[in-house]
Amino acid sequence: GEVIQGVAFFAFSRPEDLHPTDPGSSERAAGWRMGDDAGMAAFPPLVRGNRMFAQGDFSGAIVHYTEAIDDDDTDVTALCNRSAAYIAMELYKTAIKDADAAL
C-alpha cells in the first residue's frame, strides 16, 4: 500500500504532467475527466500509465510506463511507477530490476 501510493503520488506531482501548456490542453483535460480514451491518447505515456494505475489496471499501466521508458530511458519516474505496478501484480523480482535501474 504505502510504497505504491508514494510512487504514484510522485508521478502525479510533476507539473508538466498535470498542467499541459500547449493549446490543446483544455480538450485533453476534458477527455481525462470524462474518461474518454481517445482524449487520453494526446497525453504523454506516463500520464496514461498513471490513469491505468489509479484504475487498478496494472498491466495496462506497465504498457504505458514501458512506452515512457522507451521514449526516455532516464525517466526515473516511469521506472519507479512501473516498479510499483509490478509490485501490485506481485512480480517482485521484476519490480526490483526497475527500482535498481532508477537509482
PDB file of N, CA and C in Angstrom:
ATOM      1  N   GLY A   1       0.750  -1.194   0.000  1.00  0.00           N
ATOM      2  CA  GLY A   1       0.000   0.000   0.000  1.00  0.00           C
ATOM      3  C   GLY A   1       0.795   1.265   0.000  1.00  0.00           C
ATOM      4  N   GLU A   2       1.563   1.536   1.029  1.00  0.00           N
ATOM      5  CA  GLU A   2       2.208   2.842   1.154  1.00  0.00           C
ATOM      6  C   GLU A   2       3.263   3.082   0.085  1.00  0.00           C
ATOM      7  N   VAL A   3       4.039   2.075  -0.234  1.00  0.00           N
ATOM      8  CA  VAL A   3       5.084   2.248  -1.241  1.00  0.00           C
ATOM      9  C   VAL A   3       4.458   2.566  -2.585  1.00  0.00           C
ATOM     10  N   ILE A   4       3.440   1.826  -2.955  1.00  0.00           N
ATOM     11  CA  ILE A   4       2.789   2.039  -4.245  1.00  0.00           C
ATOM     12  C   ILE A   4       2.179   3.428  -4.294  1.00  0.00           C
ATOM     13  N   GLN A   5       1.492   3.850  -3.248  1.00  0.00           N
ATOM     14  CA  GLN A   5       0.878   5.166  -3.242  1.00  0.00           C
ATOM     15  C   GLN A   5       1.930   6.256  -3.318  1.00  0.00           C
ATOM     16  N   GLY A   6       3.046   6.092  -2.632  1.00  0.00           N
ATOM     17  CA  GLY A   6       4.102   7.096  -2.648  1.00  0.00           C
ATOM     18  C   GLY A   6       4.705   7.261  -4.022  1.00  0.00           C
ATOM     19  N   VAL A   7       4.903   6.178  -4.722  1.00  0.00           N
ATOM     20  CA  VAL A   7       5.483   6.247  -6.061  1.00  0.00           C
ATOM     21  C   VAL A   7       4.495   6.893  -7.016  1.00  0.00           C
ATOM     22  N   ALA A   8       3.245   6.497  -6.956  1.00  0.00           N
ATOM     23  CA  ALA A   8       2.244   7.075  -7.846  1.00  0.00           C
ATOM     24  C   ALA A   8       2.077   8.561  -7.566  1.00  0.00           C
ATOM     25  N   PHE A   9       2.107   8.962  -6.308  1.00  0.00           N
ATOM     26  CA  PHE A   9       1.964  10.371  -5.950  1.00  0.00           C
ATOM     27  C   PHE A   9       3.088  11.191  -6.570  1.00  0.00           C
ATOM     28  N   PHE A  10       4.305  10.658  -6.561  1.00  0.00           N
ATOM     29  CA  PHE A  10       5.445  11.377  -7.123  1.00  0.00           C
ATOM     30  C   PHE A  10       5.202  11.706  -8.583  1.00  0.00           C
ATOM     31  N   ALA A  11       4.712  10.757  -9.334  1.00  0.00           N
ATOM     32  CA  ALA A  11       4.492  10.996 -10.757  1.00  0.00           C
ATOM     33  C   ALA A  11       3.362  11.992 -10.980  1.00  0.00           C
ATOM     34  N   PHE A  12       2.295  11.904 -10.195  1.00  0.00           N
ATOM     35  CA  PHE A  12       1.191  12.827 -10.352  1.00  0.00           C
ATOM     36  C   PHE A  12       1.589  14.242  -9.952  1.00  0.00           C
ATOM     37  N   SER A  13       2.682  14.383  -9.193  1.00  0.00           N
ATOM     38  CA  SER A  13       3.079  15.698  -8.720  1.00  0.00           C
ATOM     39  C   SER A  13       3.872  16.496  -9.734  1.00  0.00           C
ATOM     40  N   ARG A  14       4.254  15.886 -10.857  1.00  0.00           N
ATOM     41  CA  ARG A  14       5.058  16.612 -11.839  1.00  0.00           C
ATOM     42  C   ARG A  14       4.181  17.636 -12.544  1.00  0.00           C
ATOM     43  N   PRO A  15       4.507  18.924 -12.427  1.00  0.00           N
ATOM     44  CA  PRO A  15       3.654  19.969 -13.018  1.00  0.00           C
ATOM     45  C   PRO A  15       3.429  19.798 -14.507  1.00  0.00           C
ATOM     46  N   GLU A  16       4.444  19.345 -15.249  1.00  0.00           N
ATOM     47  CA  GLU A  16       4.264  19.200 -16.697  1.00  0.00           C
ATOM     48  C   GLU A  16       3.266  18.106 -17.043  1.00  0.00           C
ATOM     49  N   ASP A  17       3.024  17.167 -16.124  1.00  0.00           N
ATOM     50  CA  ASP A  17       2.036  16.130 -16.376  1.00  0.00           C
ATOM     51  C   ASP A  17       0.630  16.603 -16.017  1.00  0.00           C
ATOM     52  N   LEU A  18       0.518  17.443 -15.014  1.00  0.00           N
ATOM     53  CA  LEU A  18      -0.792  17.879 -14.556  1.00  0.00           C
ATOM     54  C   LEU A  18      -1.327  19.080 -15.327  1.00  0.00           C
ATOM     55  N   HIS A  19      -0.448  19.917 -15.840  1.00  0.00           N
ATOM     56  CA  HIS A  19      -0.860  21.162 -16.479  1.00  0.00           C
ATOM     57  C   HIS A  19      -0.176  21.329 -17.827  1.00  0.00           C
ATOM     58  N   PRO A  20      -0.617  20.590 -18.843  1.00  0.00           N
ATOM     59  CA  PRO A  20      -0.014  20.766 -20.162  1.00  0.00           C
ATOM     60  C   PRO A  20      -0.172  22.215 -20.615  1.00  0.00           C
ATOM     61  N   THR A  21       0.837  22.767 -21.274  1.00  0.00           N
ATOM     62  CA  THR A  21       0.810  24.179 -21.644  1.00  0.00           C
ATOM     63  C   THR A  21       0.506  24.422 -23.112  1.00  0.00           C
ATOM     64  N   ASP A  22       0.341  23.383 -23.903  1.00  0.00           N
ATOM     65  CA  ASP A  22       0.080  23.611 -25.316  1.00  0.00           C
ATOM     66  C   ASP A  22      -1.396  23.941 -25.545  1.00  0.00           C
ATOM     67  N   PRO A  23      -1.733  24.472 -26.731  1.00  0.00           N
ATOM     68  CA  PRO A  23      -3.091  24.955 -26.986  1.00  0.00           C
ATOM     69  C   PRO A  23      -4.200  23.916 -26.830  1.00  0.00           C
ATOM     70  N   GLY A  24      -3.926  22.635 -27.048  1.00  0.00           N
ATOM     71  CA  GLY A  24      -4.972  21.624 -26.978  1.00  0.00           C
ATOM     72  C   GLY A  24      -5.204  21.059 -25.591  1.00  0.00           C
ATOM     73  N   SER A  25      -4.587  21.659 -24.577  1.00  0.00           N
ATOM     74  CA  SER A  25      -4.663  21.066 -23.242  1.00  0.00           C
ATOM     75  C   SER A  25      -6.085  21.044 -22.679  1.00  0.00           C
ATOM     76  N   SER A  26      -6.913  22.014 -22.999  1.00  0.00           N
ATOM     77  CA  SER A  26      -8.284  22.035 -22.475  1.00  0.00           C
ATOM     78  C   SER A  26      -9.091  20.850 -22.982  1.00  0.00           C
ATOM     79  N   GLU A  27      -8.919  20.539 -24.270  1.00  0.00           N
ATOM     80  CA  GLU A  27      -9.642  19.410 -24.836  1.00  0.00           C
ATOM     81  C   GLU A  27      -9.181  18.098 -24.211  1.00  0.00           C
ATOM     82  N   ARG A  28      -7.880  17.960 -24.011  1.00  0.00           N
ATOM     83  CA  ARG A  28      -7.361  16.732 -23.401  1.00  0.00           C
ATOM     84  C   ARG A  28      -7.813  16.627 -21.946  1.00  0.00           C
ATOM     85  N   ALA A  29      -7.850  17.756 -21.243  1.00  0.00           N
ATOM     86  CA  ALA A  29      -8.305  17.730 -19.859  1.00  0.00           C
ATOM     87  C   ALA A  29      -9.756  17.274 -19.798  1.00  0.00           C
ATOM     88  N   ALA A  30     -10.571  17.708 -20.753  1.00  0.00           N
ATOM     89  CA  ALA A  30     -11.966  17.270 -20.792  1.00  0.00           C
ATOM     90  C   ALA A  30     -12.022  15.770 -21.019  1.00  0.00           C
ATOM     91  N   GLY A  31     -11.183  15.246 -21.899  1.00  0.00           N
ATOM     92  CA  GLY A  31     -11.133  13.809 -22.144  1.00  0.00           C
ATOM     93  C   GLY A  31     -10.710  13.059 -20.902  1.00  0.00           C
ATOM     94  N   TRP A  32      -9.779  13.613 -20.154  1.00  0.00           N
ATOM     95  CA  TRP A  32      -9.311  12.985 -18.914  1.00  0.00           C
ATOM     96  C   TRP A  32     -10.461  12.879 -17.921  1.00  0.00           C
ATOM     97  N   ARG A  33     -11.197  13.965 -17.736  1.00  0.00           N
ATOM     98  CA  ARG A  33     -12.278  13.976 -16.752  1.00  0.00           C
ATOM     99  C   ARG A  33     -13.416  13.048 -17.153  1.00  0.00           C
ATOM    100  N   MET A  34     -13.712  12.986 -18.433  1.00  0.00           N
ATOM    101  CA  MET A  34     -14.849  12.202 -18.885  1.00  0.00           C
ATOM    102  C   MET A  34     -14.499  10.738 -19.111  1.00  0.00           C
ATOM    103  N   GLY A  35     -13.237  10.386 -18.977  1.00  0.00           N
ATOM    104  CA  GLY A  35     -12.851   9.002 -19.192  1.00  0.00           C
ATOM    105  C   GLY A  35     -12.776   8.650 -20.668  1.00  0.00           C
ATOM    106  N   ASP A  36     -12.629   9.650 -21.509  1.00  0.00           N
ATOM    107  CA  ASP A  36     -12.560   9.453 -22.953  1.00  0.00           C
ATOM    108  C   ASP A  36     -11.188   8.908 -23.324  1.00  0.00           C
ATOM    109  N   ASP A  37     -11.120   7.644 -23.720  1.00  0.00           N
ATOM    110  CA  ASP A  37      -9.838   7.040 -24.059  1.00  0.00           C
ATOM    111  C   ASP A  37      -9.198   7.701 -25.264  1.00  0.00           C
ATOM    112  N   ALA A  38      -9.996   8.163 -26.204  1.00  0.00           N
ATOM    113  CA  ALA A  38      -9.425   8.850 -27.372  1.00  0.00           C
ATOM    114  C   ALA A  38      -8.752  10.143 -26.930  1.00  0.00           C
ATOM    115  N   GLY A  39      -9.363  10.863 -26.004  1.00  0.00           N
ATOM    116  CA  GLY A  39      -8.760  12.082 -25.472  1.00  0.00           C
ATOM    117  C   GLY A  39      -7.484  11.784 -24.710  1.00  0.00           C
ATOM    118  N   MET A  40      -7.408  10.625 -24.090  1.00  0.00           N
ATOM    119  CA  MET A  40      -6.221  10.247 -23.327  1.00  0.00           C
ATOM    120  C   MET A  40      -5.025   9.998 -24.235  1.00  0.00           C
ATOM    121  N   ALA A  41      -5.250   9.662 -25.487  1.00  0.00           N
ATOM    122  CA  ALA A  41      -4.149   9.380 -26.405  1.00  0.00           C
ATOM    123  C   ALA A  41      -3.250  10.592 -26.574  1.00  0.00           C
ATOM    124  N   ALA A  42      -3.773  11.793 -26.350  1.00  0.00           N
ATOM    125  CA  ALA A  42      -2.981  13.009 -26.507  1.00  0.00           C
ATOM    126  C   ALA A  42      -2.048  13.243 -25.320  1.00  0.00           C
ATOM    127  N   PHE A  43      -2.285  12.568 -24.211  1.00  0.00           N
ATOM    128  CA  PHE A  43      -1.429  12.737 -23.037  1.00  0.00           C
ATOM    129  C   PHE A  43      -0.159  11.909 -23.178  1.00  0.00           C
ATOM    130  N   PRO A  44       0.902  12.326 -22.492  1.00  0.00           N
ATOM    131  CA  PRO A  44       2.142  11.538 -22.502  1.00  0.00           C
ATOM    132  C   PRO A  44       1.919  10.146 -21.906  1.00  0.00           C
ATOM    133  N   PRO A  45       2.752   9.190 -22.286  1.00  0.00           N
ATOM    134  CA  PRO A  45       2.585   7.818 -21.788  1.00  0.00           C
ATOM    135  C   PRO A  45       2.597   7.716 -20.257  1.00  0.00           C
ATOM    136  N   LEU A  46       3.405   8.534 -19.593  1.00  0.00           N
ATOM    137  CA  LEU A  46       3.447   8.488 -18.128  1.00  0.00           C
ATOM    138  C   LEU A  46       2.088   8.819 -17.525  1.00  0.00           C
ATOM    139  N   VAL A  47       1.435   9.810 -18.058  1.00  0.00           N
ATOM    140  CA  VAL A  47       0.117  10.215 -17.565  1.00  0.00           C
ATOM    141  C   VAL A  47      -0.912   9.115 -17.830  1.00  0.00           C
ATOM    142  N   ARG A  48      -0.852   8.521 -19.027  1.00  0.00           N
ATOM    143  CA  ARG A  48      -1.777   7.422 -19.337  1.00  0.00           C
ATOM    144  C   ARG A  48      -1.528   6.247 -18.396  1.00  0.00           C
ATOM    145  N   GLY A  49      -0.259   5.969 -18.108  1.00  0.00           N
ATOM    146  CA  GLY A  49       0.069   4.903 -17.161  1.00  0.00           C
ATOM    147  C   GLY A  49      -0.471   5.196 -15.776  1.00  0.00           C
ATOM    148  N   ASN A  50      -0.352   6.441 -15.357  1.00  0.00           N
ATOM    149  CA  ASN A  50      -0.868   6.819 -14.040  1.00  0.00           C
ATOM    150  C   ASN A  50      -2.378   6.621 -13.954  1.00  0.00           C
ATOM    151  N   ARG A  51      -3.074   6.929 -15.042  1.00  0.00           N
ATOM    152  CA  ARG A  51      -4.527   6.745 -15.047  1.00  0.00           C
ATOM    153  C   ARG A  51      -4.875   5.258 -14.923  1.00  0.00           C
ATOM    154  N   MET A  52      -4.166   4.428 -15.702  1.00  0.00           N
ATOM    155  CA  MET A  52      -4.424   2.991 -15.635  1.00  0.00           C
ATOM    156  C   MET A  52      -4.117   2.465 -14.230  1.00  0.00           C
ATOM    157  N   PHE A  53      -3.011   2.929 -13.660  1.00  0.00           N
ATOM    158  CA  PHE A  53      -2.637   2.506 -12.309  1.00  0.00           C
ATOM    159  C   PHE A  53      -3.731   2.878 -11.317  1.00  0.00           C
ATOM    160  N   ALA A  54      -4.209   4.116 -11.393  1.00  0.00           N
ATOM    161  CA  ALA A  54      -5.254   4.591 -10.473  1.00  0.00           C
ATOM    162  C   ALA A  54      -6.539   3.780 -10.617  1.00  0.00           C
ATOM    163  N   GLN A  55      -6.794   3.255 -11.814  1.00  0.00           N
ATOM    164  CA  GLN A  55      -7.987   2.443 -12.057  1.00  0.00           C
ATOM    165  C   GLN A  55      -7.776   0.982 -11.681  1.00  0.00           C
ATOM    166  N   GLY A  56      -6.542   0.651 -11.258  1.00  0.00           N
ATOM    167  CA  GLY A  56      -6.253  -0.728 -10.873  1.00  0.00           C
ATOM    168  C   GLY A  56      -5.868  -1.627 -12.032  1.00  0.00           C
ATOM    169  N   ASP A  57      -5.676  -1.042 -13.208  1.00  0.00           N
ATOM    170  CA  ASP A  57      -5.259  -1.814 -14.385  1.00  0.00           C
ATOM    171  C   ASP A  57      -3.731  -1.775 -14.455  1.00  0.00           C
ATOM    172  N   PHE A  58      -3.089  -2.617 -13.647  1.00  0.00           N
ATOM    173  CA  PHE A  58      -1.640  -2.560 -13.512  1.00  0.00           C
ATOM    174  C   PHE A  58      -0.920  -3.034 -14.765  1.00  0.00           C
ATOM    175  N   SER A  59      -1.469  -4.033 -15.454  1.00  0.00           N
ATOM    176  CA  SER A  59      -0.815  -4.477 -16.692  1.00  0.00           C
ATOM    177  C   SER A  59      -0.918  -3.392 -17.763  1.00  0.00           C
ATOM    178  N   GLY A  60      -2.038  -2.695 -17.823  1.00  0.00           N
ATOM    179  CA  GLY A  60      -2.178  -1.570 -18.751  1.00  0.00           C
ATOM    180  C   GLY A  60      -1.226  -0.441 -18.403  1.00  0.00           C
ATOM    181  N   ALA A  61      -1.065  -0.188 -17.111  1.00  0.00           N
ATOM    182  CA  ALA A  61      -0.127   0.849 -16.664  1.00  0.00           C
ATOM    183  C   ALA A  61       1.295   0.500 -17.089  1.00  0.00           C
ATOM    184  N   ILE A  62       1.650  -0.763 -16.959  1.00  0.00           N
ATOM    185  CA  ILE A  62       3.003  -1.200 -17.332  1.00  0.00           C
ATOM    186  C   ILE A  62       3.261  -0.931 -18.811  1.00  0.00           C
ATOM    187  N   VAL A  63       2.263  -1.159 -19.647  1.00  0.00           N
ATOM    188  CA  VAL A  63       2.415  -0.894 -21.084  1.00  0.00           C
ATOM    189  C   VAL A  63       2.774   0.580 -21.311  1.00  0.00           C
ATOM    190  N   HIS A  64       2.058   1.479 -20.657  1.00  0.00           N
ATOM    191  CA  HIS A  64       2.298   2.913 -20.855  1.00  0.00           C
ATOM    192  C   HIS A  64       3.610   3.359 -20.210  1.00  0.00           C
ATOM    193  N   TYR A  65       3.928   2.833 -19.029  1.00  0.00           N
ATOM    194  CA  TYR A  65       5.203   3.183 -18.408  1.00  0.00           C
ATOM    195  C   TYR A  65       6.367   2.691 -19.264  1.00  0.00           C
ATOM    196  N   THR A  66       6.207   1.521 -19.871  1.00  0.00           N
ATOM    197  CA  THR A  66       7.250   0.995 -20.755  1.00  0.00           C
ATOM    198  C   THR A  66       7.425   1.913 -21.964  1.00  0.00           C
ATOM    199  N   GLU A  67       6.334   2.408 -22.493  1.00  0.00           N
ATOM    200  CA  GLU A  67       6.408   3.356 -23.609  1.00  0.00           C
ATOM    201  C   GLU A  67       7.158   4.622 -23.186  1.00  0.00           C
ATOM    202  N   ALA A  68       6.874   5.113 -21.981  1.00  0.00           N
ATOM    203  CA  ALA A  68       7.571   6.301 -21.475  1.00  0.00           C
ATOM    204  C   ALA A  68       9.069   6.029 -21.327  1.00  0.00           C
ATOM    205  N   ILE A  69       9.413   4.843 -20.862  1.00  0.00           N
ATOM    206  CA  ILE A  69      10.823   4.462 -20.692  1.00  0.00           C
ATOM    207  C   ILE A  69      11.490   4.314 -22.056  1.00  0.00           C
ATOM    208  N   ASP A  70      10.781   3.758 -23.029  1.00  0.00           N
ATOM    209  CA  ASP A  70      11.320   3.637 -24.385  1.00  0.00           C
ATOM    210  C   ASP A  70      11.601   5.023 -24.989  1.00  0.00           C
ATOM    211  N   ASP A  71      10.731   5.991 -24.661  1.00  0.00           N
ATOM    212  CA  ASP A  71      10.921   7.361 -25.145  1.00  0.00           C
ATOM    213  C   ASP A  71      12.104   8.044 -24.469  1.00  0.00           C
ATOM    214  N   ASP A  72      12.298   7.754 -23.173  1.00  0.00           N
ATOM    215  CA  ASP A  72      13.372   8.386 -22.394  1.00  0.00           C
ATOM    216  C   ASP A  72      13.818   7.417 -21.313  1.00  0.00           C
ATOM    217  N   ASP A  73      14.907   6.705 -21.572  1.00  0.00           N
ATOM    218  CA  ASP A  73      15.341   5.672 -20.631  1.00  0.00           C
ATOM    219  C   ASP A  73      15.963   6.240 -19.352  1.00  0.00           C
ATOM    220  N   THR A  74      16.014   7.569 -19.236  1.00  0.00           N
ATOM    221  CA  THR A  74      16.479   8.191 -17.988  1.00  0.00           C
ATOM    222  C   THR A  74      15.306   8.677 -17.130  1.00  0.00           C
ATOM    223  N   ASP A  75      14.088   8.391 -17.544  1.00  0.00           N
ATOM    224  CA  ASP A  75      12.890   8.829 -16.811  1.00  0.00           C
ATOM    225  C   ASP A  75      12.692   7.952 -15.576  1.00  0.00           C
ATOM    226  N   VAL A  76      13.257   8.395 -14.455  1.00  0.00           N
ATOM    227  CA  VAL A  76      13.184   7.586 -13.235  1.00  0.00           C
ATOM    228  C   VAL A  76      11.772   7.504 -12.692  1.00  0.00           C
ATOM    229  N   THR A  77      10.935   8.486 -12.994  1.00  0.00           N
ATOM    230  CA  THR A  77       9.545   8.430 -12.539  1.00  0.00           C
ATOM    231  C   THR A  77       8.830   7.252 -13.181  1.00  0.00           C
ATOM    232  N   ALA A  78       9.021   7.081 -14.489  1.00  0.00           N
ATOM    233  CA  ALA A  78       8.382   5.963 -15.187  1.00  0.00           C
ATOM    234  C   ALA A  78       8.925   4.632 -14.669  1.00  0.00           C
ATOM    235  N   LEU A  79      10.235   4.572 -14.415  1.00  0.00           N
ATOM    236  CA  LEU A  79      10.821   3.340 -13.864  1.00  0.00           C
ATOM    237  C   LEU A  79      10.236   3.026 -12.488  1.00  0.00           C
ATOM    238  N   CYS A  80      10.136   4.022 -11.632  1.00  0.00           N
ATOM    239  CA  CYS A  80       9.581   3.804 -10.284  1.00  0.00           C
ATOM    240  C   CYS A  80       8.113   3.391 -10.346  1.00  0.00           C
ATOM    241  N   ASN A  81       7.356   4.054 -11.224  1.00  0.00           N
ATOM    242  CA  ASN A  81       5.939   3.718 -11.315  1.00  0.00           C
ATOM    243  C   ASN A  81       5.725   2.335 -11.915  1.00  0.00           C
ATOM    244  N   ARG A  82       6.562   1.975 -12.901  1.00  0.00           N
ATOM    245  CA  ARG A  82       6.436   0.625 -13.442  1.00  0.00           C
ATOM    246  C   ARG A  82       6.805  -0.396 -12.372  1.00  0.00           C
ATOM    247  N   SER A  83       7.799  -0.073 -11.570  1.00  0.00           N
ATOM    248  CA  SER A  83       8.164  -0.949 -10.454  1.00  0.00           C
ATOM    249  C   SER A  83       6.976  -1.119  -9.503  1.00  0.00           C
ATOM    250  N   ALA A  84       6.295  -0.034  -9.204  1.00  0.00           N
ATOM    251  CA  ALA A  84       5.125  -0.101  -8.323  1.00  0.00           C
ATOM    252  C   ALA A  84       4.019  -0.962  -8.934  1.00  0.00           C
ATOM    253  N   ALA A  85       3.831  -0.855 -10.237  1.00  0.00           N
ATOM    254  CA  ALA A  85       2.817  -1.681 -10.905  1.00  0.00           C
ATOM    255  C   ALA A  85       3.203  -3.155 -10.835  1.00  0.00           C
ATOM    256  N   TYR A  86       4.494  -3.453 -11.006  1.00  0.00           N
ATOM    257  CA  TYR A  86       4.944  -4.836 -10.860  1.00  0.00           C
ATOM    258  C   TYR A  86       4.721  -5.337  -9.432  1.00  0.00           C
ATOM    259  N   ILE A  87       4.957  -4.482  -8.446  1.00  0.00           N
ATOM    260  CA  ILE A  87       4.710  -4.865  -7.050  1.00  0.00           C
ATOM    261  C   ILE A  87       3.230  -5.183  -6.856  1.00  0.00           C
ATOM    262  N   ALA A  88       2.372  -4.340  -7.420  1.00  0.00           N
ATOM    263  CA  ALA A  88       0.925  -4.565  -7.289  1.00  0.00           C
ATOM    264  C   ALA A  88       0.512  -5.896  -7.907  1.00  0.00           C
ATOM    265  N   MET A  89       1.277  -6.346  -8.917  1.00  0.00           N
ATOM    266  CA  MET A  89       0.986  -7.624  -9.563  1.00  0.00           C
ATOM    267  C   MET A  89       1.779  -8.768  -8.923  1.00  0.00           C
ATOM    268  N   GLU A  90       2.489  -8.444  -7.837  1.00  0.00           N
ATOM    269  CA  GLU A  90       3.297  -9.409  -7.086  1.00  0.00           C
ATOM    270  C   GLU A  90       4.430 -10.001  -7.927  1.00  0.00           C
ATOM    271  N   LEU A  91       4.973  -9.194  -8.836  1.00  0.00           N
ATOM    272  CA  LEU A  91       6.121  -9.582  -9.656  1.00  0.00           C
ATOM    273  C   LEU A  91       7.352  -8.883  -9.075  1.00  0.00           C
ATOM    274  N   TYR A  92       7.759  -9.345  -7.918  1.00  0.00           N
ATOM    275  CA  TYR A  92       8.746  -8.641  -7.109  1.00  0.00           C
ATOM    276  C   TYR A  92      10.136  -8.581  -7.741  1.00  0.00           C
ATOM    277  N   LYS A  93      10.598  -9.654  -8.355  1.00  0.00           N
ATOM    278  CA  LYS A  93      11.936  -9.648  -8.964  1.00  0.00           C
ATOM    279  C   LYS A  93      12.009  -8.630 -10.102  1.00  0.00           C
ATOM    280  N   THR A  94      10.967  -8.556 -10.890  1.00  0.00           N
ATOM    281  CA  THR A  94      10.936  -7.590 -11.977  1.00  0.00           C
ATOM    282  C   THR A  94      10.854  -6.166 -11.420  1.00  0.00           C
ATOM    283  N   ALA A  95      10.089  -5.998 -10.339  1.00  0.00           N
ATOM    284  CA  ALA A  95       9.983  -4.691  -9.698  1.00  0.00           C
ATOM    285  C   ALA A  95      11.341  -4.202  -9.189  1.00  0.00           C
ATOM    286  N   ILE A  96      12.119  -5.123  -8.627  1.00  0.00           N
ATOM    287  CA  ILE A  96      13.434  -4.762  -8.107  1.00  0.00           C
ATOM    288  C   ILE A  96      14.345  -4.299  -9.239  1.00  0.00           C
ATOM    289  N   LYS A  97      14.255  -4.925 -10.404  1.00  0.00           N
ATOM    290  CA  LYS A  97      15.085  -4.515 -11.546  1.00  0.00           C
ATOM    291  C   LYS A  97      14.806  -3.072 -11.926  1.00  0.00           C
ATOM    292  N   ASP A  98      13.535  -2.693 -11.988  1.00  0.00           N
ATOM    293  CA  ASP A  98      13.200  -1.302 -12.323  1.00  0.00           C
ATOM    294  C   ASP A  98      13.634  -0.356 -11.217  1.00  0.00           C
ATOM    295  N   ALA A  99      13.434  -0.753  -9.977  1.00  0.00           N
ATOM    296  CA  ALA A  99      13.837   0.110  -8.854  1.00  0.00           C
ATOM    297  C   ALA A  99      15.349   0.319  -8.870  1.00  0.00           C
ATOM    298  N   ASP A 100      16.103  -0.735  -9.125  1.00  0.00           N
ATOM    299  CA  ASP A 100      17.562  -0.598  -9.219  1.00  0.00           C
ATOM    300  C   ASP A 100      17.969   0.300 -10.380  1.00  0.00           C
ATOM    301  N   ALA A 101      17.301   0.170 -11.511  1.00  0.00           N
ATOM    302  CA  ALA A 101      17.623   0.984 -12.679  1.00  0.00           C
ATOM    303  C   ALA A 101      17.344   2.462 -12.416  1.00  0.00           C
ATOM    304  N   ALA A 102      16.376   2.744 -11.551  1.00  0.00           N
ATOM    305  CA  ALA A 102      16.032   4.133 -11.241  1.00  0.00           C
ATOM    306  C   ALA A 102      17.064   4.807 -10.341  1.00  0.00           C
ATOM    307  N   LEU A 103      17.863   4.009  -9.660  1.00  0.00           N
ATOM    308  CA  LEU A 103      18.842   4.592  -8.733  1.00  0.00           C
ATOM    309  C   LEU A 103      20.009   5.227  -9.418  1.00  0.00           C
TER     310      LEU A 103
END
